[in-house]
C-alpha positions as a Python dict, from the first residue, in 0.01 Angstrom:
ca = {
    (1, 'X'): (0, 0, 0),
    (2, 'X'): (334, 179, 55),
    (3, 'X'): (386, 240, 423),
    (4, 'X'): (447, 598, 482),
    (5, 'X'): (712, 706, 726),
    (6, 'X'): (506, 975, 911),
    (7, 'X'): (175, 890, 1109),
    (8, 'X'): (-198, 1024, 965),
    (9, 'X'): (-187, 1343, 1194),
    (10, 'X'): (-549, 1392, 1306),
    (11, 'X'): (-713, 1706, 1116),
    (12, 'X'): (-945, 1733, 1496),
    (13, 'X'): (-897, 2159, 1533),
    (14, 'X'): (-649, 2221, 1265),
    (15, 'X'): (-880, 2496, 1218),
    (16, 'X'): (-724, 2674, 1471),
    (17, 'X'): (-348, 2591, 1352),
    (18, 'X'): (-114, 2820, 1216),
    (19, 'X'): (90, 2600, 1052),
    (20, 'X'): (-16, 2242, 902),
    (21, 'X'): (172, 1876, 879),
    (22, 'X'): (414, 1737, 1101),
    (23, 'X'): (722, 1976, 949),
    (24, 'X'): (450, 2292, 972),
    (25, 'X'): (534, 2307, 548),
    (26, 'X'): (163, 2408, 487),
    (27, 'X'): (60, 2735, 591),
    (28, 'X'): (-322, 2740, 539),
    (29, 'X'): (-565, 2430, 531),
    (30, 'X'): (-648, 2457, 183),
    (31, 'X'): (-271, 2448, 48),
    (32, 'X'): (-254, 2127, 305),
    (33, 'X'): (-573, 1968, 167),
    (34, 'X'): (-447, 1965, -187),
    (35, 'X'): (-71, 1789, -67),
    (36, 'X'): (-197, 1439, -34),
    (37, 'X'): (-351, 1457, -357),
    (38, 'X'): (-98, 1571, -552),
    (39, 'X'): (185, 1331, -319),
    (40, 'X'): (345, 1055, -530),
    (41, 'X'): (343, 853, -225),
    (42, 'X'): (-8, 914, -156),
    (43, 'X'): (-319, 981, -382),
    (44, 'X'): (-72, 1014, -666),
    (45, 'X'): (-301, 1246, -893),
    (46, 'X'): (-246, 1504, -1133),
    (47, 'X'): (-519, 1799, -1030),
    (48, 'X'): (-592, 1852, -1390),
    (49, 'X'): (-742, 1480, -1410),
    (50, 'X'): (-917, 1547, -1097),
    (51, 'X'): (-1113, 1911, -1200),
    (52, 'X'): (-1169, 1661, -1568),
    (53, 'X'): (-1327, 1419, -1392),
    (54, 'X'): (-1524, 1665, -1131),
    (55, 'X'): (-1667, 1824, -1438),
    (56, 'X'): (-1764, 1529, -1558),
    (57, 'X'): (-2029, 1467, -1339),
    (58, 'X'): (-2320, 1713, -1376),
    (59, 'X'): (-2406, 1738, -1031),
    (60, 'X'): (-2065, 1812, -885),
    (61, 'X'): (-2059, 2134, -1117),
    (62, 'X'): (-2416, 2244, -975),
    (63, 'X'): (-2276, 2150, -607),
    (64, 'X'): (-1968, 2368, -662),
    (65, 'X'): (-2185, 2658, -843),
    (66, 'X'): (-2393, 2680, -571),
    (67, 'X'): (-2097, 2697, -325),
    (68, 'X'): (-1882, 2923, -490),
    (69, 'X'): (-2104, 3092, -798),
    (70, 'X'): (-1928, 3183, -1087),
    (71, 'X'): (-1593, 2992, -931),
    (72, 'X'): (-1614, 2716, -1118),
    (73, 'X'): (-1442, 2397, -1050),
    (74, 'X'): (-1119, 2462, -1019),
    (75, 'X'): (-764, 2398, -783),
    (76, 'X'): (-895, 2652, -543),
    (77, 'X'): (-1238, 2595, -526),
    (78, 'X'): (-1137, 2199, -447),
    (79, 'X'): (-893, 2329, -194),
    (80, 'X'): (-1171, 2534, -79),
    (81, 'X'): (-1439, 2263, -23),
    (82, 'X'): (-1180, 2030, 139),
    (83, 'X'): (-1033, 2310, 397),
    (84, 'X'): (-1372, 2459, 479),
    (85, 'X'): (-1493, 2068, 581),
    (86, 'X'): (-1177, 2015, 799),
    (87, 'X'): (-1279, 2357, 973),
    (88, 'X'): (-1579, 2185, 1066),
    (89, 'X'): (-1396, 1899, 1241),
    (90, 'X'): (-1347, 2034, 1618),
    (91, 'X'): (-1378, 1880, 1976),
    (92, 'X'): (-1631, 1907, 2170),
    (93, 'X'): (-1627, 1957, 2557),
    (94, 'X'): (-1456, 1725, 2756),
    (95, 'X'): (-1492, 1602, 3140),
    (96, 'X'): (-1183, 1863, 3190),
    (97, 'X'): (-1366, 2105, 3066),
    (98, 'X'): (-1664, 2111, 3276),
    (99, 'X'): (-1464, 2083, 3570),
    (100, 'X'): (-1223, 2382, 3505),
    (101, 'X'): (-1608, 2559, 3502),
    (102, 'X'): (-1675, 2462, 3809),
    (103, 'X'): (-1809, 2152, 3823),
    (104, 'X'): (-1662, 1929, 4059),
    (105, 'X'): (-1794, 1592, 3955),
    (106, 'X'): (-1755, 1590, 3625),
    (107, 'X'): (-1379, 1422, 3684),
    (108, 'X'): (-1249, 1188, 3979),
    (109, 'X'): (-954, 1239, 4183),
    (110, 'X'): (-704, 1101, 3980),
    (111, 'X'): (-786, 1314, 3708),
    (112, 'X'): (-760, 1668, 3947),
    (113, 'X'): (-387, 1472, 4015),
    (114, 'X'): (-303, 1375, 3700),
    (115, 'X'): (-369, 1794, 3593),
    (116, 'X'): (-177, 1905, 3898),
    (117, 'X'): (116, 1682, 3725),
    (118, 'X'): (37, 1770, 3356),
    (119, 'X'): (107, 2187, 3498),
    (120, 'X'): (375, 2077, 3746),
    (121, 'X'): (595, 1800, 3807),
    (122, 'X'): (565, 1620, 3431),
    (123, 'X'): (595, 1970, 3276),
    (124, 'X'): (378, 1858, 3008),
    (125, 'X'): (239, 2232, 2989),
    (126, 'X'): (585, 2358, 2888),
    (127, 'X'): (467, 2245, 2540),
    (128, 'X'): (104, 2160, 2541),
    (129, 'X'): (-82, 2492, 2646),
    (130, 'X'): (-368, 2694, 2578),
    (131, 'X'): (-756, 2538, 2491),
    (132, 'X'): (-600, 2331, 2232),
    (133, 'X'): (-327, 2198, 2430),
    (134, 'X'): (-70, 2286, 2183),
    (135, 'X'): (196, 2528, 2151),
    (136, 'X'): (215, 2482, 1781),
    (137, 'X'): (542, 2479, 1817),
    (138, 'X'): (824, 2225, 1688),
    (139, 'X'): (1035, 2033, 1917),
    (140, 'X'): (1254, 1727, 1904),
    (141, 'X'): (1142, 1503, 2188),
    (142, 'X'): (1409, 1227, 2159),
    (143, 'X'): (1272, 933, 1964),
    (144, 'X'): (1486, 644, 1935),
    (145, 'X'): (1626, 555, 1580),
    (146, 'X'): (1464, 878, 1461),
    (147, 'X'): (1656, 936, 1126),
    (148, 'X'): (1360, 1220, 1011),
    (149, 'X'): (1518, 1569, 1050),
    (150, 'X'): (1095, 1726, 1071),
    (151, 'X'): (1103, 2099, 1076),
    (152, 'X'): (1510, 2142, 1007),
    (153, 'X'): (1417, 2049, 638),
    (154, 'X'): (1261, 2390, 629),
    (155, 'X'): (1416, 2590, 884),
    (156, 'X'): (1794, 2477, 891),
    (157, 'X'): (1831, 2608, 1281),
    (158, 'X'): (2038, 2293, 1469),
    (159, 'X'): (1762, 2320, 1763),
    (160, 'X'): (1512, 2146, 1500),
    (161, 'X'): (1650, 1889, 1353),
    (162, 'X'): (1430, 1626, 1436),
    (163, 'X'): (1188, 1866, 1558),
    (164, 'X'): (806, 1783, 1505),
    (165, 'X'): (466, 1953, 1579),
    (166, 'X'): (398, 1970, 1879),
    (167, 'X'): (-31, 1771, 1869),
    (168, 'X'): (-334, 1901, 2043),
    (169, 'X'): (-417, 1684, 2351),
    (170, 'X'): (-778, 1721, 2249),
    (171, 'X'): (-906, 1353, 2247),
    (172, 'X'): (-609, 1183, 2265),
    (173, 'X'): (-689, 877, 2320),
    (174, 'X'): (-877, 839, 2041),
    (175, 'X'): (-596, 926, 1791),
    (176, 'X'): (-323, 701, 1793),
    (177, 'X'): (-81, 568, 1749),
    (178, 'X'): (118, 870, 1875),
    (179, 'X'): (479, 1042, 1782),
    (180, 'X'): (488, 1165, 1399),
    (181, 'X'): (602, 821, 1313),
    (182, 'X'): (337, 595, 1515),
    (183, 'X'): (577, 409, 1726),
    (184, 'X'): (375, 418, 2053),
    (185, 'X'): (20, 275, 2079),
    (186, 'X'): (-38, 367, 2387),
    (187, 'X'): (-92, 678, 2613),
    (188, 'X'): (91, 455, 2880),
    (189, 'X'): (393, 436, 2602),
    (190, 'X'): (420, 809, 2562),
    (191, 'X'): (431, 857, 2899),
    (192, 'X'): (664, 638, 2961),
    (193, 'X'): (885, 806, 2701),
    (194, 'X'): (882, 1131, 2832),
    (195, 'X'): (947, 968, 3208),
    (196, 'X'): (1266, 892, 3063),
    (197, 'X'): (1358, 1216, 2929),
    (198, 'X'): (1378, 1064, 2572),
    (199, 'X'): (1603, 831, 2379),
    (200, 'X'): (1850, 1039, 2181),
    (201, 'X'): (2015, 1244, 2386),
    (202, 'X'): (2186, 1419, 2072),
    (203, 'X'): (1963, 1772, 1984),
    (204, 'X'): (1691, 1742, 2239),
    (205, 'X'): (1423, 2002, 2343),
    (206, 'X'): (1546, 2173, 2630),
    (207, 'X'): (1268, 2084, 2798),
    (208, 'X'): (1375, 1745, 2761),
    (209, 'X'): (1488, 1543, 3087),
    (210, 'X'): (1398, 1249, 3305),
    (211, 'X'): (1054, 1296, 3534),
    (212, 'X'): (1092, 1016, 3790),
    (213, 'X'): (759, 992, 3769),
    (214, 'X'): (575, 695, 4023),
    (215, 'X'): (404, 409, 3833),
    (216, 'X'): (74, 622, 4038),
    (217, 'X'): (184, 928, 3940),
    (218, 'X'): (185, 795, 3566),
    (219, 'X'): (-155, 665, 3597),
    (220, 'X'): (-255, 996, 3720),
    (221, 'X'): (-122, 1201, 3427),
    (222, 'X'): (-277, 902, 3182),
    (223, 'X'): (-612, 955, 3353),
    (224, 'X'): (-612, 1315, 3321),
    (225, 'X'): (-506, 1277, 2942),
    (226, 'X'): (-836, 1071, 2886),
    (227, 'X'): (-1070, 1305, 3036),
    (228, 'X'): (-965, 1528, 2768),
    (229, 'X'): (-1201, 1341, 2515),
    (230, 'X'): (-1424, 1508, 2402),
    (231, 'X'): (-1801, 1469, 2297),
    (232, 'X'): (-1887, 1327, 1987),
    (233, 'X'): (-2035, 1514, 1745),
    (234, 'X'): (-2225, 1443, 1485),
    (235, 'X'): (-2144, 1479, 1122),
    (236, 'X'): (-2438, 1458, 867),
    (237, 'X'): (-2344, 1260, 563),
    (238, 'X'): (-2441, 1452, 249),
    (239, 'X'): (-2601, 1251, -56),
    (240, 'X'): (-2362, 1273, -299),
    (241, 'X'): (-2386, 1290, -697),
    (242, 'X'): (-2399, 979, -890),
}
């Protein structure tokens, strides 16, 4: 019940990252799905147990024969059947989405403003670009009291100390709370943050800096970020072995 001092990233289009977990340590999504298993301050499990007790269930060994024949169950194959699942976990098409189609009413007006801000004025789209709204890129955004140095841990350049993933946009508002600690839970918070140019002032991003954004012009930007949801889809629950 230890309280971990990074936020549950969402795995929503990790598929499509380069580089996986807040510090970008994990290169593919099957070296990421076997971290937390293995993580003394997570699962806590030593993969040996794991394939024992996979094997010890006679319909997990047909499962995993059928999936990968002649594989086995095995560190890979697990890493396999995790990763391959997460690649299935991807947004679907959002209000914003529609209407950069062509469709006109699929957002209101304070949406189209809150997008003109997102590419303009808030420079949001320095860092959050592309379909997935991400650069994948690391950046330190200023957090107050932030004592994690993210990304430096594994690149020692001073420009990332404190430097974090930069998160898809894709349904945001569904996947808080935000930073790579959780210390806003609220879309309103976050903005807010970034109005202010950040906290520490001591190895920011560069595009780091104060907004003077209007309390409209925030609502704007907020509106825009929620139009950005998605819809859901569905995920069919497979009967597993006794």
């Amino acid at each position: 019940m230890k309280m971990l001092g990074r936020a549950t990233p969402t795995i929503l289009n990790t598929a499509y990252q380069p580089r996986q977990m807040w510090d970008g340590r994990f290169r593919t999504l099957e070296e990421q799905a076997l971290g937390p298993i293995i993580a003394d301050e997570e699962m806590n499990q030593n993969l040996n147990e794991v394939i024992m007790e996979l094997l010890a269930i006679p319909g997990y060994v047909q499962l995993f024969e059928r999936a990968y024949p002649g594989e086995g169950i095995t560190k890979q194959t697990i890493a396999k059947a995790l990763a391959n699942f997460e690649r299935t976990v991807v947004s679907g098409e959002s209000p914003v989405d529609r209407w950069l189609k062509g469709d006109e009413k699929a957002v209101n007006e304070a949406v189209k403003r809150g997008f003109a801000l997102f590419e303009g004025k808030a420079n949001c789209a320095a860092c959050h670009q592309g379909f997935n709204f991400t650069d994948d890129g690391f950046h330190n955004v200023g957090l107050k009291g932030n004592q994690d140095v993210g990304r430096f841990a594994k690149v020692p350049v001073k420009v990332l100390r404190g430097a974090f993933k930069t998160p898809t946009l894709r349904d945001i508002e569904l996947t808080g709370p935000y930073m790579h600690n959780g210390m806003y839970q609220s879309l309103e918070e976050v903005i807010d943050h970034y109005n202010r140019g950040g906290d520490e002032k001591e190895t920011p991003d560069p595009n780091m800096k104060s907004l003077n954004l209007s309390d409209s012009e925030k609502k704007d930007l907020v509106a825009f970020l929620r139009s950005l949801t998605g819809s859901p889809r569905d995920i069919t629950f497979p009967r597993l072995p006794q």
